[in-house]
Short mmCIF file of C-alpha atoms in Angstrom, two decimals:
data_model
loop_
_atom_site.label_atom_id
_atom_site.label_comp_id
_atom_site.label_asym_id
_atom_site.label_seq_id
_atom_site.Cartn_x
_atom_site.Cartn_y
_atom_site.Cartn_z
CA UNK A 1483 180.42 14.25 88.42
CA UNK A 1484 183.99 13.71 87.94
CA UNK A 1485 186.27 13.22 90.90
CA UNK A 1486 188.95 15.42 90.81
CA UNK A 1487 192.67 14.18 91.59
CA UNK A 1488 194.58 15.22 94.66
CA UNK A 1489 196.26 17.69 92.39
CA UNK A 1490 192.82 19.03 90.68
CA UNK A 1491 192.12 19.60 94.10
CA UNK A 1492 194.74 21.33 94.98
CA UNK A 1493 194.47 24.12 92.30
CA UNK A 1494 190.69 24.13 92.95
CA UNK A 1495 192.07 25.25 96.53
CA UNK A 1496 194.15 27.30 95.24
CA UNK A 1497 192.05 29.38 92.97
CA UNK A 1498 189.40 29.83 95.33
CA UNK A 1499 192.07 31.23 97.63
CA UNK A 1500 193.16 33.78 95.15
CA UNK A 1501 189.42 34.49 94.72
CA UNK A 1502 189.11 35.26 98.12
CA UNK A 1503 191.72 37.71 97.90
CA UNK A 1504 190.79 39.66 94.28
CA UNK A 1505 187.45 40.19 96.05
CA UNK A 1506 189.19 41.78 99.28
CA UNK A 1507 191.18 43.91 97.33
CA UNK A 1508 187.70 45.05 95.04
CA UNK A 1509 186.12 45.68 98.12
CA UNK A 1510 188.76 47.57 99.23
CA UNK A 1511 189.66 49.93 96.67
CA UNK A 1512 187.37 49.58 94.10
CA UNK A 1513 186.10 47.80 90.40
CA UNK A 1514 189.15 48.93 88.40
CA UNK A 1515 191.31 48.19 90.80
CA UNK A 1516 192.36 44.96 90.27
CA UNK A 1517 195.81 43.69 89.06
CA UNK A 1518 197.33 40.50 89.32
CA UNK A 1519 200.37 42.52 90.71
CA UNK A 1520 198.73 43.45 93.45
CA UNK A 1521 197.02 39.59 93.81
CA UNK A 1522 200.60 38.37 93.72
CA UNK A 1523 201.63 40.77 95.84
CA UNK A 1524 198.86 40.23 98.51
CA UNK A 1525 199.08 35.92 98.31
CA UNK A 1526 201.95 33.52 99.36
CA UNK A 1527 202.26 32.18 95.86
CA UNK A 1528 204.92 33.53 92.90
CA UNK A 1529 203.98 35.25 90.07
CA UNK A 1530 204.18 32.53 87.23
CA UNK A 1531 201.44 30.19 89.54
CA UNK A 1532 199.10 33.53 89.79
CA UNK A 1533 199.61 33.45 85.72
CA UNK A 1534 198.87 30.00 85.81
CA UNK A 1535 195.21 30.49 87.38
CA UNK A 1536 194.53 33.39 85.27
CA UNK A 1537 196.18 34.90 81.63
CA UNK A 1538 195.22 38.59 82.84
CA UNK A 1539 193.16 40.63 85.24
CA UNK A 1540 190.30 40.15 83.07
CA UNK A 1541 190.32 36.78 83.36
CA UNK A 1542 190.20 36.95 86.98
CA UNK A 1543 187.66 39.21 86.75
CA UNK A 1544 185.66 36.71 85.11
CA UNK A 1545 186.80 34.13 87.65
CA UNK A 1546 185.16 36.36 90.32
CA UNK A 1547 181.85 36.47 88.40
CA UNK A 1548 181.66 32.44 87.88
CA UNK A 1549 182.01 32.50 91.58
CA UNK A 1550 179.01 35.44 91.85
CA UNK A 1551 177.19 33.46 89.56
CA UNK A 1552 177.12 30.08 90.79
CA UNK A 1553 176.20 31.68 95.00
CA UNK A 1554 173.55 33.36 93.29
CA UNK A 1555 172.37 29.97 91.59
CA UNK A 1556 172.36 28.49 95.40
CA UNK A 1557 170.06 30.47 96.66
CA UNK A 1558 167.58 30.37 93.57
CA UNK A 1559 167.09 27.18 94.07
CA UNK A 1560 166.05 27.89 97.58
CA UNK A 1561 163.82 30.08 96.43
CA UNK A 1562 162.38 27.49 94.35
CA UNK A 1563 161.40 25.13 96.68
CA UNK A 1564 159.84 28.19 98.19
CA UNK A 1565 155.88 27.05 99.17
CA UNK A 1566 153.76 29.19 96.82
CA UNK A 1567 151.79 30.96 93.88
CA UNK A 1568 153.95 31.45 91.02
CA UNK A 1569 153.98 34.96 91.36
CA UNK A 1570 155.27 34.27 94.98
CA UNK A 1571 158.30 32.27 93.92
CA UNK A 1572 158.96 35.33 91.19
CA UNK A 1573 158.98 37.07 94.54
CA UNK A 1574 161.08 34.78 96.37
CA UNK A 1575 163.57 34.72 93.45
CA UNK A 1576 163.87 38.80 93.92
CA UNK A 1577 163.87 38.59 97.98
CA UNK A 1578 167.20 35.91 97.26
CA UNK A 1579 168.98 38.26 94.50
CA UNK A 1580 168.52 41.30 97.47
CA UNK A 1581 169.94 38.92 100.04
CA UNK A 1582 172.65 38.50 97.37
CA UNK A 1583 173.70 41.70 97.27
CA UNK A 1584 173.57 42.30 100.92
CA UNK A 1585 175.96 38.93 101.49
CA UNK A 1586 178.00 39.54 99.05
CA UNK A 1587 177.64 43.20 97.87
CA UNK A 1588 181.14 43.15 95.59
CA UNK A 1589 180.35 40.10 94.09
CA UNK A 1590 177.08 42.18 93.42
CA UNK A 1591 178.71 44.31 91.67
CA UNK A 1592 181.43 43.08 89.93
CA UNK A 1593 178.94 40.48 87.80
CA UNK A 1594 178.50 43.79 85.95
CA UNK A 1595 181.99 44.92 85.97
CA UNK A 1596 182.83 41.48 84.29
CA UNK A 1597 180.31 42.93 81.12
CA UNK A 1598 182.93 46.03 80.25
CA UNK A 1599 184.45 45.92 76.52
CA UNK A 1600 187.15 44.14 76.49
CA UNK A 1601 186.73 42.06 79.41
CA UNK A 1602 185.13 38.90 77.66
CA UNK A 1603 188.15 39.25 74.72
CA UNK A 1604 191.06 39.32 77.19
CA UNK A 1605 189.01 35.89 79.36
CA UNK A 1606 190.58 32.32 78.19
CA UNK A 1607 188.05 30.30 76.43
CA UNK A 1608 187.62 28.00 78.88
CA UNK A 1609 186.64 30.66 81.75
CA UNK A 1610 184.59 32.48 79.03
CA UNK A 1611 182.59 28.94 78.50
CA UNK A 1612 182.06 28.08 82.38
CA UNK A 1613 180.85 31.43 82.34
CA UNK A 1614 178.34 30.96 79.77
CA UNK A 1615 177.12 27.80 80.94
CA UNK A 1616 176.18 29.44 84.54
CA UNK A 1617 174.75 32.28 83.04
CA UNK A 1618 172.10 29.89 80.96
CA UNK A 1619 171.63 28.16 83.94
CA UNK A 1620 170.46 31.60 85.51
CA UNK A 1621 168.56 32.77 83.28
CA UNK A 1622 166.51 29.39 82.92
CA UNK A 1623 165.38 29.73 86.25
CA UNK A 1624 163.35 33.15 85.58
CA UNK A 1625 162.44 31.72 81.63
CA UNK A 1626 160.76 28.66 83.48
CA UNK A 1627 159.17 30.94 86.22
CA UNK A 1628 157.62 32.64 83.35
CA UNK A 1629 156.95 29.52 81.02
CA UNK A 1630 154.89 28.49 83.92
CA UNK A 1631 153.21 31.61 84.52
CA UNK A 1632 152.11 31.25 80.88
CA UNK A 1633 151.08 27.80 81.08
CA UNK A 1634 148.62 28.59 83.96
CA UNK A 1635 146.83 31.11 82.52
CA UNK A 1636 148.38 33.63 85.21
CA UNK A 1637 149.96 35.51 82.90
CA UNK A 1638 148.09 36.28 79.09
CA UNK A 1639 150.24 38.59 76.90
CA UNK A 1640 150.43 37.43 73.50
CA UNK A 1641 152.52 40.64 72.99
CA UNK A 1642 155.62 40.04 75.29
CA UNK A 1643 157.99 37.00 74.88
CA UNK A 1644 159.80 35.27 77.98
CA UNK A 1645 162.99 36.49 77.32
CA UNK A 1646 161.59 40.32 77.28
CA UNK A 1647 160.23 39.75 80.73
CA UNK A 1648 163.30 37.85 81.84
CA UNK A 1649 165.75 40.97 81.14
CA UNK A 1650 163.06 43.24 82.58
CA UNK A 1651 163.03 41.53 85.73
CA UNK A 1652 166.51 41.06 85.87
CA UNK A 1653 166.84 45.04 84.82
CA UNK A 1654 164.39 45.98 87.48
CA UNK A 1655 165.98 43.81 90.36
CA UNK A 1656 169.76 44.73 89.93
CA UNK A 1657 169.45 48.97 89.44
CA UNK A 1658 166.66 48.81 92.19
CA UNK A 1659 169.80 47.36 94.43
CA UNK A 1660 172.27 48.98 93.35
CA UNK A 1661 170.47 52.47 93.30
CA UNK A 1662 169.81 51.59 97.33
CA UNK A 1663 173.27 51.11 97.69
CA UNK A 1664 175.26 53.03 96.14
CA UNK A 1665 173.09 55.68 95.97
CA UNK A 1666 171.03 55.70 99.19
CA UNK A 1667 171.79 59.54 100.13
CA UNK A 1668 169.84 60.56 97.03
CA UNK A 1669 166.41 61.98 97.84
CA UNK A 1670 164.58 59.67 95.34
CA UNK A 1671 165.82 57.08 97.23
CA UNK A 1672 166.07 57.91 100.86
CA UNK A 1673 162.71 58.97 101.06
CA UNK A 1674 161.79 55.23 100.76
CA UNK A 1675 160.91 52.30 102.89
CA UNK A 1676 164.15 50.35 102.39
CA UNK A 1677 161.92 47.71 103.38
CA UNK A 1678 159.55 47.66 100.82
CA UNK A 1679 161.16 49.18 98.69
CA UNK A 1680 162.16 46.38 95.97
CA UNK A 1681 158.84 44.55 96.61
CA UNK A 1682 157.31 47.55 95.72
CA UNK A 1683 158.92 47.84 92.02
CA UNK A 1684 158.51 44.36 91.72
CA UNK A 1685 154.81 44.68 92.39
CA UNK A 1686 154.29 47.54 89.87
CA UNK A 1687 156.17 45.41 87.44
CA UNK A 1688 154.33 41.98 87.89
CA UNK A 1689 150.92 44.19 87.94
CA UNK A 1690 151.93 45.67 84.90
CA UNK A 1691 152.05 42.67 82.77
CA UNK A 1692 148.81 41.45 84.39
CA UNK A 1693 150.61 38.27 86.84
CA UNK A 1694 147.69 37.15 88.60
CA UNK A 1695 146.68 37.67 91.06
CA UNK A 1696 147.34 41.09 91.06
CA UNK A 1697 148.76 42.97 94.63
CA UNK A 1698 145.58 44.72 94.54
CA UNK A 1699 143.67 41.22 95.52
CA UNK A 1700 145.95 39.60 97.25
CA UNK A 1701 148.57 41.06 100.34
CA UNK A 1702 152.12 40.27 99.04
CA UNK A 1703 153.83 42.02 102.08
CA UNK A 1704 152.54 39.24 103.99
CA UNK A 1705 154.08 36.77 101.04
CA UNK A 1706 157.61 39.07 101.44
CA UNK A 1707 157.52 38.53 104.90
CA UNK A 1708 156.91 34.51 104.96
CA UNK A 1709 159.92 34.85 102.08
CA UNK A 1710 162.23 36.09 104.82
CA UNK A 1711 161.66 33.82 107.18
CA UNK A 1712 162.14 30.55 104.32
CA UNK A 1713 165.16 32.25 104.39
CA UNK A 1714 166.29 32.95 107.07
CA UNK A 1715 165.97 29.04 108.22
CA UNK A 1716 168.48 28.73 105.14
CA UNK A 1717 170.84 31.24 105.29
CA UNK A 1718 171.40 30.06 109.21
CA UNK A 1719 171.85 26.18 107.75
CA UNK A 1720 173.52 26.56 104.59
CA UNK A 1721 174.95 30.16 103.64
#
């Protein structure tokens, strides 16, 4: 990797800074609340160096979801070196994307915010292309969780292609977390073990495509739980 100049650094600084900042002032009042007004407003630098980071609110939005992606990246690769069955690191890469959201629950949410028409057309190419690139590197970590899955015989549907099962997981994991979130008072929802409660989909999921072994034979509570505690150790060293 490239090291960057004193200046490079500098702006790196800097636009992590303003970062920080665009995500207080989600948190605070909201998705569509975000202006780089009110970013200029809130920092210590002019407007023209706020324009300078970012050509419009979109593209800061899309600043805050390269930073979502690439914490979410960090801890997938904890969950890789996670000691296990495959279908235990599929679990370990859902028990990292719910600590995720419980870190950093605007960040959560704004990955999806970032997907709105007109967001990716008002992004500058260059943000639009770092964004890309983290996104591919995202989604190879659940393609090769499946490749292998595949390869081992744990997994034999000749009817459903990795990237179907990628986007399912990925479909299953984000609306059970943001259904326990956002809507936690609902009955369907607060009648549930909070607990178990995205292990659970996840296990009617992986048993419905047949991942071996299935939670019938084998006691992936007890797999959940030794999840939590790999990281745990983490989060206290590194998060």
């Amino acid at each position: 990797m490239t090291e960057l100049s004193k200046a490079e650094q500098k702006r790196f600084a800097r636009e992590e800074e303003l970062v920080d900042l665009a995500i207080a002032i989600i948190a605070e009042q909201g998705p569509g609340s975000l202006t780089l007004e009110k970013l200029t407003s809130r920092s210590a630098y002019s407007k023209g160096t706020i324009y300078n980071h970012f050509c419009s609110k979109e593209d800061c939005l899309s600043a805050l979801c390269c930073r979502a992606v690439t914490s979410m990246l960090k801890l997938f690769e904890q969950a890789y070196a996670f000691q296990g069955s495959g279908r235990e690191k599929a679990l370990a890469i859902h028990y990292c994307y719910q600590l995720y959201s419980r870190i950093h629950p605007t960040l959560f949410q704004v990955v999806l915010t970032g997907k709105a028409p007109g967001v990716r057309e008002k992004t500058s190419e260059s943000r639009i292309c770092q964004l890309d690139e983290l996104e591919q590197k995202i989604n190879a970590f659940s393609d090769s969780m499946f490749h292998q899955a595949f390869k081992a015989g744990e997994i034999q549907r000749d009817d459903l292609g990795v990237e179907t099962l990628t986007f399912a997981n990925w479909a299953m994991s984000f609306g059970s977390l943001a259904l326990a979130s956002s809507a936690s008072d609902a009955t369907a929802v607060s009648r549930l073990d909070h607990e178990f409660l995205l292990l659970n989909n996840i296990n009617l999921l992986l048993d419905g495509i047949g991942w071996q072994p299935l939670s019938s034979d084998w006691d992936y509570a007890a797999s959940w739980q030794r999840i939590a505690d790999h990281f745990q150790h983490h989060h206290k060293n590194n998060i």
